[in-house]
mmCIF file of C-alpha atoms and ligand atoms in Angstrom:
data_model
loop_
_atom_site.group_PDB
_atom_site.id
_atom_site.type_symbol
_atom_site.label_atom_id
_atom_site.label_comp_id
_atom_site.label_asym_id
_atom_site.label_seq_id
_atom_site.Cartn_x
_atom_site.Cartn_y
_atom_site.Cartn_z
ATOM 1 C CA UNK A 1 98.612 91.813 94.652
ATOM 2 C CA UNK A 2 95.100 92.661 96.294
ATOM 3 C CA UNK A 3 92.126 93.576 95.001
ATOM 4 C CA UNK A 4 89.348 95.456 97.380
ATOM 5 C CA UNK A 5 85.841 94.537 96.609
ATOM 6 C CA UNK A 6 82.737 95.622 98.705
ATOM 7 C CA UNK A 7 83.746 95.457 102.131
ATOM 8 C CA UNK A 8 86.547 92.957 101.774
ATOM 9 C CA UNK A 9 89.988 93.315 101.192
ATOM 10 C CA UNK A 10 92.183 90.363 99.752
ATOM 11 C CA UNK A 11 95.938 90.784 100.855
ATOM 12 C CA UNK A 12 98.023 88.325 98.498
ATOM 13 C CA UNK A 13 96.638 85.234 97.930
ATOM 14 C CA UNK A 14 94.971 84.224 100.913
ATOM 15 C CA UNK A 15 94.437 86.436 103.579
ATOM 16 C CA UNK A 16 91.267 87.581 103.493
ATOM 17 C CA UNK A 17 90.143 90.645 105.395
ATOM 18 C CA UNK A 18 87.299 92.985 106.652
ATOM 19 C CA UNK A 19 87.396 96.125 105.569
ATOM 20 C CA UNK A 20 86.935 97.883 108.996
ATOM 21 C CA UNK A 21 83.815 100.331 108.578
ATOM 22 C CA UNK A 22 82.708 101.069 111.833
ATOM 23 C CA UNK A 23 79.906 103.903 111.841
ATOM 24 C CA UNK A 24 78.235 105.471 115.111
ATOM 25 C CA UNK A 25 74.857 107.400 113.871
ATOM 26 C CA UNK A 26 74.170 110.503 116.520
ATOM 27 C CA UNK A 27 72.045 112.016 114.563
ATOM 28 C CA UNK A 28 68.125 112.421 115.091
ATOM 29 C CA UNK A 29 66.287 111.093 112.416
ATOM 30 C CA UNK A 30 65.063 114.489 111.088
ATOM 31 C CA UNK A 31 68.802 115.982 111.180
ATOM 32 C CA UNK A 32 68.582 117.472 114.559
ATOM 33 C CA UNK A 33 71.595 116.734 116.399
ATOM 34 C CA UNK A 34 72.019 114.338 119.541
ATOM 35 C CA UNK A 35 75.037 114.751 120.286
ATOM 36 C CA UNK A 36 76.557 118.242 121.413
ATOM 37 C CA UNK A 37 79.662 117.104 120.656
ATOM 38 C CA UNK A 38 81.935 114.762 119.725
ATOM 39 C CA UNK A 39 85.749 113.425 119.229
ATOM 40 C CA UNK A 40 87.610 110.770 116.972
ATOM 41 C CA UNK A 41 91.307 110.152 117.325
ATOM 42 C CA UNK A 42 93.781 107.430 115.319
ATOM 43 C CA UNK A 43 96.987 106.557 116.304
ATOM 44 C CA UNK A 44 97.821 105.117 112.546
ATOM 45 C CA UNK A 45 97.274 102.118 110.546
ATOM 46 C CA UNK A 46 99.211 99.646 109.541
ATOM 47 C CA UNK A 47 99.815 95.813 109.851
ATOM 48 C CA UNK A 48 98.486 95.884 113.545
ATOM 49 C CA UNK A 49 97.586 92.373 114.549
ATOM 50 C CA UNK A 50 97.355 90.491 117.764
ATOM 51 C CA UNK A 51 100.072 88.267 117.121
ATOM 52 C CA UNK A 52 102.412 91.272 116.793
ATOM 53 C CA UNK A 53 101.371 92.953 120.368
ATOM 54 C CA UNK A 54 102.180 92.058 123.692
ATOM 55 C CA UNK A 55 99.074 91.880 126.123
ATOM 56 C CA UNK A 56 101.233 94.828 128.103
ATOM 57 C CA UNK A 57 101.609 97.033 124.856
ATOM 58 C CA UNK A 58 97.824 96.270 123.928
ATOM 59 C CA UNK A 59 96.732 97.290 127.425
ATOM 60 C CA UNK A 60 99.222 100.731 126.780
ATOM 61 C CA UNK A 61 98.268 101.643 123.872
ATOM 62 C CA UNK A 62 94.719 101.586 124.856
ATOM 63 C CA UNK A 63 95.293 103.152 127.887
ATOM 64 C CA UNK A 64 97.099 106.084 125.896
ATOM 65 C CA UNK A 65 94.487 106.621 123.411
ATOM 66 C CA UNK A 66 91.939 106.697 126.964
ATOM 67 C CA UNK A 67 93.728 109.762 127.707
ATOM 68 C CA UNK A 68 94.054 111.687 124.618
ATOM 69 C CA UNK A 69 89.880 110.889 124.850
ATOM 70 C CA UNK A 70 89.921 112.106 127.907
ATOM 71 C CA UNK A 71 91.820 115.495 127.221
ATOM 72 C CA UNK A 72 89.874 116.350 124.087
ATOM 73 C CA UNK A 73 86.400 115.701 126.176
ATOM 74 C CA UNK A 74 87.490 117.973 129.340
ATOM 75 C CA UNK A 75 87.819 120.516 126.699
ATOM 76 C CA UNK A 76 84.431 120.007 124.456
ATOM 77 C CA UNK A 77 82.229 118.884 127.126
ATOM 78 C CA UNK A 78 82.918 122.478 129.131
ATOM 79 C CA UNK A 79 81.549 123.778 125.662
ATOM 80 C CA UNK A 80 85.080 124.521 124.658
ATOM 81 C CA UNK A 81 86.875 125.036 121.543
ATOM 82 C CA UNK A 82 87.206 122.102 118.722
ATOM 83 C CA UNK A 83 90.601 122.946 117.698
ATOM 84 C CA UNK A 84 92.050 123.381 121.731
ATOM 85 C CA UNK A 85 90.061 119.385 121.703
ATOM 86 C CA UNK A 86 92.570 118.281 118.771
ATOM 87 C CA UNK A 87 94.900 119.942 119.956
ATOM 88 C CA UNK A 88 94.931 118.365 123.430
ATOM 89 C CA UNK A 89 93.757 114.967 122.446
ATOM 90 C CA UNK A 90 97.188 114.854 119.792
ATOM 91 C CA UNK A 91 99.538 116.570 122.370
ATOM 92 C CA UNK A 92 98.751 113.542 124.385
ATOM 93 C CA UNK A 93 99.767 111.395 121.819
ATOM 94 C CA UNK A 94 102.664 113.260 120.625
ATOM 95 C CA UNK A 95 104.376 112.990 124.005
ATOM 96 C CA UNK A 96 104.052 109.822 124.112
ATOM 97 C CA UNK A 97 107.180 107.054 122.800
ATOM 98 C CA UNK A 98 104.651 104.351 121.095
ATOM 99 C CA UNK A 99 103.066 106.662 118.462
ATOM 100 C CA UNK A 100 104.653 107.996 115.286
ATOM 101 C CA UNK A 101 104.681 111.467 116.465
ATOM 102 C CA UNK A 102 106.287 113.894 118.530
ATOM 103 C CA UNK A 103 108.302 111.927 121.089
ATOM 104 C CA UNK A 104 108.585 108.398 119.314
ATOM 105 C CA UNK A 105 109.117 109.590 116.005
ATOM 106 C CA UNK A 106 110.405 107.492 113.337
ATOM 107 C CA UNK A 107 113.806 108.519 111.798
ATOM 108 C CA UNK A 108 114.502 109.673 108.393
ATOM 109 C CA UNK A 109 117.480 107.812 106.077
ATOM 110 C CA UNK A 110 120.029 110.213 107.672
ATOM 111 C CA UNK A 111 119.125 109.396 111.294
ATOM 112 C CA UNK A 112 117.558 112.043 112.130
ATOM 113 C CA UNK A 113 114.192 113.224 112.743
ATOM 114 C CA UNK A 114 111.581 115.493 110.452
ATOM 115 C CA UNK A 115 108.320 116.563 111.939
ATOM 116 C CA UNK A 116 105.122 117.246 109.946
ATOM 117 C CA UNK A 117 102.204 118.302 110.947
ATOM 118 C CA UNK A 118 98.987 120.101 110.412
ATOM 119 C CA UNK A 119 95.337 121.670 111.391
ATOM 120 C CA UNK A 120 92.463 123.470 110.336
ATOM 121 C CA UNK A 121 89.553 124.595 111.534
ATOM 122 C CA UNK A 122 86.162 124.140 109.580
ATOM 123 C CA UNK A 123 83.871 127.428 110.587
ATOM 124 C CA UNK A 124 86.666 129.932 108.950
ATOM 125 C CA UNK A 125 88.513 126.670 106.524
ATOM 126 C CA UNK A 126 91.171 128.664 107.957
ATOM 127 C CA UNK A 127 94.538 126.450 108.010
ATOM 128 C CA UNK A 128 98.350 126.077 109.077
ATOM 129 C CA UNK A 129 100.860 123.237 108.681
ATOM 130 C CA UNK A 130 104.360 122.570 109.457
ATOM 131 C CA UNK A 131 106.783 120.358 107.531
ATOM 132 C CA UNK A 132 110.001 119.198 108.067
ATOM 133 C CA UNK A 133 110.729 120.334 110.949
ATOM 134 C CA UNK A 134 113.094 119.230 113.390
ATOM 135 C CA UNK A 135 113.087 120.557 117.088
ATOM 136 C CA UNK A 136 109.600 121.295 118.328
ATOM 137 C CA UNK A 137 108.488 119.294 121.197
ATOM 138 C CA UNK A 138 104.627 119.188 120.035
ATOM 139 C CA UNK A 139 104.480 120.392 116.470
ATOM 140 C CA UNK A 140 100.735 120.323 116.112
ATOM 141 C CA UNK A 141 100.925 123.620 118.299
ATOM 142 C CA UNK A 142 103.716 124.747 115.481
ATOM 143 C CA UNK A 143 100.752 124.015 112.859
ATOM 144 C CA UNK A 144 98.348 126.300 115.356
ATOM 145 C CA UNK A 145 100.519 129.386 115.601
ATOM 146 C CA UNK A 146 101.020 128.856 111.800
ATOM 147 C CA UNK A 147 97.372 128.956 110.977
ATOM 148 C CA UNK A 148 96.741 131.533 113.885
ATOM 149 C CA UNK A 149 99.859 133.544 114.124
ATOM 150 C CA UNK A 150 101.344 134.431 110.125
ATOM 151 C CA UNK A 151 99.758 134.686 107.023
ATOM 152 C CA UNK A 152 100.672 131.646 105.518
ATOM 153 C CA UNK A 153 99.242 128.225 105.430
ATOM 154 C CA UNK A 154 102.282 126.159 105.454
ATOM 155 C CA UNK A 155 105.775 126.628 106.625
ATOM 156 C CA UNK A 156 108.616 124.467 105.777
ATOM 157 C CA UNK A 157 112.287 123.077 107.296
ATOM 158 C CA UNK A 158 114.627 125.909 108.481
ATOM 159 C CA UNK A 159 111.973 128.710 107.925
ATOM 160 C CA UNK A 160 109.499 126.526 110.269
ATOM 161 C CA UNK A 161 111.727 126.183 112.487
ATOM 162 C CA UNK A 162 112.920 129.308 112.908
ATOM 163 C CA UNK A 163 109.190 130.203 113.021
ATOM 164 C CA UNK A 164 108.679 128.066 115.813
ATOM 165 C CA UNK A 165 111.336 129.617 117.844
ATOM 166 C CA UNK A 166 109.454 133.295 117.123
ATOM 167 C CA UNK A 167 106.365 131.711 118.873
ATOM 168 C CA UNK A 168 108.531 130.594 121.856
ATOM 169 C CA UNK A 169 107.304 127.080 121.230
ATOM 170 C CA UNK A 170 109.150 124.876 123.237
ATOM 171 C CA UNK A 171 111.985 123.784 121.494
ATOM 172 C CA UNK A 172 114.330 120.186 121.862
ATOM 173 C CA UNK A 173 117.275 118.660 121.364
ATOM 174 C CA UNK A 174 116.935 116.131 118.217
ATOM 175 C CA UNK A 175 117.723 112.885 120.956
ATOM 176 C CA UNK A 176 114.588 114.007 122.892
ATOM 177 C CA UNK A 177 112.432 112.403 119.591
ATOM 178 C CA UNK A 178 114.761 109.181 119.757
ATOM 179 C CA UNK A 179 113.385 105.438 120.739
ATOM 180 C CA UNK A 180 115.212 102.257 120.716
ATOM 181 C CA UNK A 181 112.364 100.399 118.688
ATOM 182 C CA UNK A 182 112.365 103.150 116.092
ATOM 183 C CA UNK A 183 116.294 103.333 115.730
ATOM 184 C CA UNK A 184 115.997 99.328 114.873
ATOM 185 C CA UNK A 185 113.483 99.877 112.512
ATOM 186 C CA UNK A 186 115.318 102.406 110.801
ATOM 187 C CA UNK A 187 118.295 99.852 110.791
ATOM 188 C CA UNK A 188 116.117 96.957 109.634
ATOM 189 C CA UNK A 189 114.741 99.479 106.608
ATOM 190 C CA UNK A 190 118.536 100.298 105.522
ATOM 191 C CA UNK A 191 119.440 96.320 105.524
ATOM 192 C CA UNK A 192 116.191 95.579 103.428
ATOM 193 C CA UNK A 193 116.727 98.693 101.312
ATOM 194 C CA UNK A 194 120.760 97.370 100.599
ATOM 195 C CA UNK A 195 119.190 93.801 99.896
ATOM 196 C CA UNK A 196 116.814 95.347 97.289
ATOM 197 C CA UNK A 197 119.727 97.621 95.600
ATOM 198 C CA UNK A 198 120.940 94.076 95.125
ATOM 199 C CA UNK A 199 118.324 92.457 93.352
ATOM 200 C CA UNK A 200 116.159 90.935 95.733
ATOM 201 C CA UNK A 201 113.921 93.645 95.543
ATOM 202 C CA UNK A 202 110.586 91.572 94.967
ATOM 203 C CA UNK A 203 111.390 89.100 97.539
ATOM 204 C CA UNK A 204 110.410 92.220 99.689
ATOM 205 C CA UNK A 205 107.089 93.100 98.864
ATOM 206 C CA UNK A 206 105.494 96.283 99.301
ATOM 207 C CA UNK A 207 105.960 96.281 102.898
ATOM 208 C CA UNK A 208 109.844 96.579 103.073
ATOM 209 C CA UNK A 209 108.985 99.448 101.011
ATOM 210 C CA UNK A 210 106.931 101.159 103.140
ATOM 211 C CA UNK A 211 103.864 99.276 104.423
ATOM 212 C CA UNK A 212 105.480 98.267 107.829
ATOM 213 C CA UNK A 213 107.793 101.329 108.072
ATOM 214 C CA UNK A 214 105.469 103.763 109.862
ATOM 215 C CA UNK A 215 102.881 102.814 112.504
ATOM 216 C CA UNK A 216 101.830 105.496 114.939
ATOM 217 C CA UNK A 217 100.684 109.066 113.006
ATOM 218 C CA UNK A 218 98.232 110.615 115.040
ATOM 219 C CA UNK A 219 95.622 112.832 114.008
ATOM 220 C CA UNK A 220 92.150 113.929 115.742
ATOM 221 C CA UNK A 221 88.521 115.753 114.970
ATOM 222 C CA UNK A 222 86.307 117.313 116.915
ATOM 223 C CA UNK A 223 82.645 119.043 116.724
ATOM 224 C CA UNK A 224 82.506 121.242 119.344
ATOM 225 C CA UNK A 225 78.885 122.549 120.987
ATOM 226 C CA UNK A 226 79.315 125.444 118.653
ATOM 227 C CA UNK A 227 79.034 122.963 115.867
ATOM 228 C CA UNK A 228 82.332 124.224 114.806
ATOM 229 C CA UNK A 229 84.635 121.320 113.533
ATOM 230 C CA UNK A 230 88.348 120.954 113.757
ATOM 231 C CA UNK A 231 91.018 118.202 112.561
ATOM 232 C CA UNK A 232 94.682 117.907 112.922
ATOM 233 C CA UNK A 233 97.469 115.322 112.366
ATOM 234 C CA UNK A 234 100.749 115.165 113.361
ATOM 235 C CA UNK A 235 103.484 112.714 112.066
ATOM 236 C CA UNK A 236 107.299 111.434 112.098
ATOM 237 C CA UNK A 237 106.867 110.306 108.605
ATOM 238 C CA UNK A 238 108.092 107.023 107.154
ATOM 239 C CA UNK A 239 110.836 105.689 108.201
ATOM 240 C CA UNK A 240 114.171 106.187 106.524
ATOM 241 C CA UNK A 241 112.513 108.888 104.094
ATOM 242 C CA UNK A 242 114.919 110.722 102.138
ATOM 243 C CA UNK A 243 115.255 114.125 100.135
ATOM 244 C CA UNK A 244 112.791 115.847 102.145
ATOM 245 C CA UNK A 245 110.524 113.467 101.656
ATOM 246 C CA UNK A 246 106.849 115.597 103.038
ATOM 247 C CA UNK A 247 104.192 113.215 103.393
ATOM 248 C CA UNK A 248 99.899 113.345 103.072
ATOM 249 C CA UNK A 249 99.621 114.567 106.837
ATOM 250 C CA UNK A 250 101.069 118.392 106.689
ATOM 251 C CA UNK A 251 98.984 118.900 103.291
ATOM 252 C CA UNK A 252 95.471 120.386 104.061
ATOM 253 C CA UNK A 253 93.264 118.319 101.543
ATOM 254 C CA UNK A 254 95.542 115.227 102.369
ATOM 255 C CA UNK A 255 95.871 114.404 105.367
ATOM 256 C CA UNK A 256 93.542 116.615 106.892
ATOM 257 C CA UNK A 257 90.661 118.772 106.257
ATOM 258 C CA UNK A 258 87.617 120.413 108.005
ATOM 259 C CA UNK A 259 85.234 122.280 106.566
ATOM 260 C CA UNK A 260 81.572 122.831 108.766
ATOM 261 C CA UNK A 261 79.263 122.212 105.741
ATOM 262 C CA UNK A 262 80.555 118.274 105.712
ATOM 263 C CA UNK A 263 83.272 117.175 107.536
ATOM 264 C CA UNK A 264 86.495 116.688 109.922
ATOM 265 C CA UNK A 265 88.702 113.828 108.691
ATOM 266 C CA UNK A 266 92.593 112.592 109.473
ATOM 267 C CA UNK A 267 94.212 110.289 107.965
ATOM 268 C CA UNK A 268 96.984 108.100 108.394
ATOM 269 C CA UNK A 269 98.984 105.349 105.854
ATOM 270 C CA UNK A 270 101.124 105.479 102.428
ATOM 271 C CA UNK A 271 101.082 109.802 102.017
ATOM 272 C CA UNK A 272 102.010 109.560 98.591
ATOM 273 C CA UNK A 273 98.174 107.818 97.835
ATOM 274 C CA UNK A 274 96.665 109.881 100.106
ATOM 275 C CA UNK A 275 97.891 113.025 98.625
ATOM 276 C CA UNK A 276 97.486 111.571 94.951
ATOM 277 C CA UNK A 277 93.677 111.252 95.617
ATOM 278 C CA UNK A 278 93.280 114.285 97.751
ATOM 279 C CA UNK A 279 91.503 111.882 100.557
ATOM 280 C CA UNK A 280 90.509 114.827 102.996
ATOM 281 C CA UNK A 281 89.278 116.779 100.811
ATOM 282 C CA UNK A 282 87.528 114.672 98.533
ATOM 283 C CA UNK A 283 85.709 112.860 100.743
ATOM 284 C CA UNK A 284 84.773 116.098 103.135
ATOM 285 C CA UNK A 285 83.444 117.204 98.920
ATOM 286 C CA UNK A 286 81.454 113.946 98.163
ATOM 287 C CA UNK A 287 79.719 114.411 102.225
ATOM 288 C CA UNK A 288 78.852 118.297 101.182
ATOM 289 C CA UNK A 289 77.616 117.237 97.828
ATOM 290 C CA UNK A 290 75.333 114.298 99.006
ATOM 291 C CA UNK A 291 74.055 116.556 101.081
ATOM 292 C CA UNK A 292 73.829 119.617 99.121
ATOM 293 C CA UNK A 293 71.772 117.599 96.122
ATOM 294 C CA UNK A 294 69.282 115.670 99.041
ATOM 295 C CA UNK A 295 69.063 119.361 100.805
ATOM 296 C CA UNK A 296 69.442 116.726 104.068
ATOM 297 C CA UNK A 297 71.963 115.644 105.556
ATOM 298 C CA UNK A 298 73.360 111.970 104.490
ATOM 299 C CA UNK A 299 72.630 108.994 106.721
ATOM 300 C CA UNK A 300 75.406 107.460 108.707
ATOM 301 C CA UNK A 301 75.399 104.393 106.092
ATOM 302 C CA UNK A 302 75.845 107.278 103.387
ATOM 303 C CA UNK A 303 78.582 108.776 105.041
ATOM 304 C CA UNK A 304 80.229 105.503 106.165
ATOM 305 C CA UNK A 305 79.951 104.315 102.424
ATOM 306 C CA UNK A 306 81.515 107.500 101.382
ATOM 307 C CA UNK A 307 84.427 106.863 103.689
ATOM 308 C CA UNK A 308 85.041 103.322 102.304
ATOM 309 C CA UNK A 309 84.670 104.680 98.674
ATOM 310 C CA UNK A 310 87.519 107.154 99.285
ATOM 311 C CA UNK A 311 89.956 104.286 101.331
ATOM 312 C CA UNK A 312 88.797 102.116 98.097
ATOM 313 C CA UNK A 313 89.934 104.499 95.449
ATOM 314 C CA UNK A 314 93.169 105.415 97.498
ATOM 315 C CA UNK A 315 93.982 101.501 97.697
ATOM 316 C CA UNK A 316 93.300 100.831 94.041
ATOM 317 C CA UNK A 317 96.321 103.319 93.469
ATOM 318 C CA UNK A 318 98.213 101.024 95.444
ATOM 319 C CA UNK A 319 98.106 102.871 98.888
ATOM 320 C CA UNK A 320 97.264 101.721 102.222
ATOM 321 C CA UNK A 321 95.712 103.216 105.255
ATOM 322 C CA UNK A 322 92.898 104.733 106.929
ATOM 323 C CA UNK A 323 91.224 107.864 108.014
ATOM 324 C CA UNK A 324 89.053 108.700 111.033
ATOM 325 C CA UNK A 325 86.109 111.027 110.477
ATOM 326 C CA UNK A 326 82.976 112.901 112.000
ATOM 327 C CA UNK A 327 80.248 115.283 110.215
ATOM 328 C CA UNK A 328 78.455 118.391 111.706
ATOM 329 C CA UNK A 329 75.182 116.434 111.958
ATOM 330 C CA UNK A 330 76.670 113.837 114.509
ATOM 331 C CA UNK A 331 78.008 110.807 112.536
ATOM 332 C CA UNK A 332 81.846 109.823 113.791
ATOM 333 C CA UNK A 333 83.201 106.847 111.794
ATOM 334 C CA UNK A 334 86.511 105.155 110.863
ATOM 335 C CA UNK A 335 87.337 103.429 107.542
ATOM 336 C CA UNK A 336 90.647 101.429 107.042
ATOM 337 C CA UNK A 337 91.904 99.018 104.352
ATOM 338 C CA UNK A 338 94.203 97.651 107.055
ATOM 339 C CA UNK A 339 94.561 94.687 109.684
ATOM 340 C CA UNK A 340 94.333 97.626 112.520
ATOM 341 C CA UNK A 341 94.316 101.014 113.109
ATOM 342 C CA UNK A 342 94.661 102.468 116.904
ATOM 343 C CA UNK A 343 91.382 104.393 116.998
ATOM 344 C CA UNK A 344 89.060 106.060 119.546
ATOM 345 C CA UNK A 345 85.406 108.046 119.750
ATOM 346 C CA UNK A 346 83.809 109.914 122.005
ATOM 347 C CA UNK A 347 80.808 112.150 122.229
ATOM 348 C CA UNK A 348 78.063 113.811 124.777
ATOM 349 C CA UNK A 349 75.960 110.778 123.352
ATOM 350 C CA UNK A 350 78.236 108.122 123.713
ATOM 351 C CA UNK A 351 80.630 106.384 126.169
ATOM 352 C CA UNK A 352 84.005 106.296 124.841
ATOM 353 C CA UNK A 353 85.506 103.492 122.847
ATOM 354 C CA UNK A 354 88.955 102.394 121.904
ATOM 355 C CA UNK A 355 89.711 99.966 119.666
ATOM 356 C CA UNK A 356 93.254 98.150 118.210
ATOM 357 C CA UNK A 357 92.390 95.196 115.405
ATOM 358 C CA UNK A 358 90.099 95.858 112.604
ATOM 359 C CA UNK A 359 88.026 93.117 114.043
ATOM 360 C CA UNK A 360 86.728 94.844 116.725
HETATM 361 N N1 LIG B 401 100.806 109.396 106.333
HETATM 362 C C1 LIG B 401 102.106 109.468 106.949
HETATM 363 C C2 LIG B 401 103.110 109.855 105.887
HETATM 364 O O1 LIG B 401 103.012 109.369 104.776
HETATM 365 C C3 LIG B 401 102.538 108.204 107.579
HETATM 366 C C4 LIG B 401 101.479 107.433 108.335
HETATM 367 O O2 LIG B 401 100.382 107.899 108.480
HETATM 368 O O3 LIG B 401 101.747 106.319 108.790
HETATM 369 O O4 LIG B 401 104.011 110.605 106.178
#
């Protein structure tokens, strides 16, 4: 039982938490923009709090989410492309065992592993996702060649695959996604999913359902010099999903959207909320509008309301999560409903930031 309220979050009957609305404004007061470019990365939401992080995997994680920074920058401060920035900064991410993505993956109910993913770019809103699929190495470069390379916006499970292959994407053997943390979690779902089939189904909460079952999506934006704007996201799912389960992040208006009049935005939490709402889209729509009917663009405060309106009306539903976000005119924010999301920004305005605990 919760109830959100304006800017706090009540999570059963006593926690009581921030809602984490973190806005950077690098925009010049008459609209002109300060920054020539800029980046915003997650790494997922979830129930991310100190006591359940080692000082080691804190200082990893950070260090990780440093580098995808660092790889989506090298490309947008050259004056490079905003898609080959999210592409880069989630590759990084992908490869690497602690996020829910790529390498690290978590692992459906038949142990094994089903890849979603998806981009678009916001000059052209042209788009391409990938679902289901189970033997690219980096399948946010699936979701490129899908958008850049057939006429379709999104490919699905054998076809994608098979796809892939066509593109001579590097392909991998299903043990290359496999970690030992996410094969226990996948264990500890099926015992708490046996102990529900037996009755003691609200004894578990939300959270044996799916809250704590997927921590690690990843999913960038970028606003390149061009003032073009990409976002991407790229996902293992939830763990122990069954029946072809396809989450929020490989549907364009979900999990992702970009579109140069408003917005870049991923998101990452419970996809079923995310896609009932249409988050990316809708709040990339209520930016456009509130700038469409003020014929300027929105302040940050405007924007970062927006963002917590959207994670709001998403958590009424009964969802939890986050998204990450930036707009043409040089506003990057993050809005989550909760305790942490792994999150990063950078831009030609700003040193880079990193950031773990929705406290900080
Ligand atoms: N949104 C992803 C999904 O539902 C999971 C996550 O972001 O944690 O598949």
């Amino acid at each position: 039982m919760r109830a959100l309220t304006k800017g706090i979050m009540l999570l059963g009957a006593s926690a009581i938490l921030p809602v984490a609305a973190v806005a950077e404004d690098h925009s010049a007061p008459n609209g002109e923009k300060e920054a020539n470019w800029s980046l915003v990365i997650h790494g997922g939401a979830g129930t991310i709090s100190r006591d359940k992080i080692t000082a080691e995997k804190d200082a990893e994680i950070r260090a990780k989410l440093t580098q995808a920074l660092d790889a989506g920058e090298a490309i947008l401060a050259e004056g490079g492309d905003a898609a080959d920035a999210v592409i880069a900064a989630i590759m990084v991410l992908e490869d690497d065992p602690n996020f829910n993505a790529g390498k690290g993956a978590v692992l459906t109910w038949e142990e094994t592993f089903s890849l979603d993913s998806s981009i678009m770019e916001g000059a052209t809103r042209n788009a391409g996702s990938a679902a289901g699929v189970s033997a690219t190495k980096n399948p946010i470069l699936l979701a490129r060649a899908v958008m850049d390379k057939s006429r379709h916006v999104l490919l699905s499970g054998a076809g994608a695959d098979a796809f892939s292959q066509e593109q001579g994407l590097e392909q991998v053997e299903q043990d290359y996604f496999a970690t030992p943390h996410r094969v226990k979690a996948l264990e500890a779902f099926k015992l708490r999913m046996n102990a529900a089939a037996k009755g003691s189904a609200k004894a578990m909460g939300q959270d044996a359902l799916g809250r704590d079952w997927r921590f690690g999506t990843v999913g960038a934006a970028a606003l390149d010099e061009s003032g073009n704007i990409a976002a991407g996201t790229s996902t293992g799912g939830m763990t122990g999903k069954r029946w072809g389960r396809i989450g929020d992040s490989p549907i364009i208006g979900a999990g992702t959207y970009a579109d140069n009049r408003s917005c870049g935005i991923s998101a990452t939490g419970a996809g079923e909320y995310f896609i009932r709402v249409g988050v990316a889209q809708e709040f990339c729509t209520r930016v456009r509008i509130a700038a469409e009917v003020s014929e300027s663009p929105p302040s940050a405060e405007t924007v970062q309301k927006t963002a917590d309106a959207v994670i709001a009306e998403m958590g009424a539903l009964g969802g939890s999560g986050g998204i990450i976000y930036l707009t043409p005119w040089g506003q990057i924010g993050y809005a989550f409903d909760t305790p942490g999301m792994y999150r990063g920004m950078a831009s030609s305005a700003q040193p880079k930031s990193v950031a773990i605990y929705g406290d900080e």
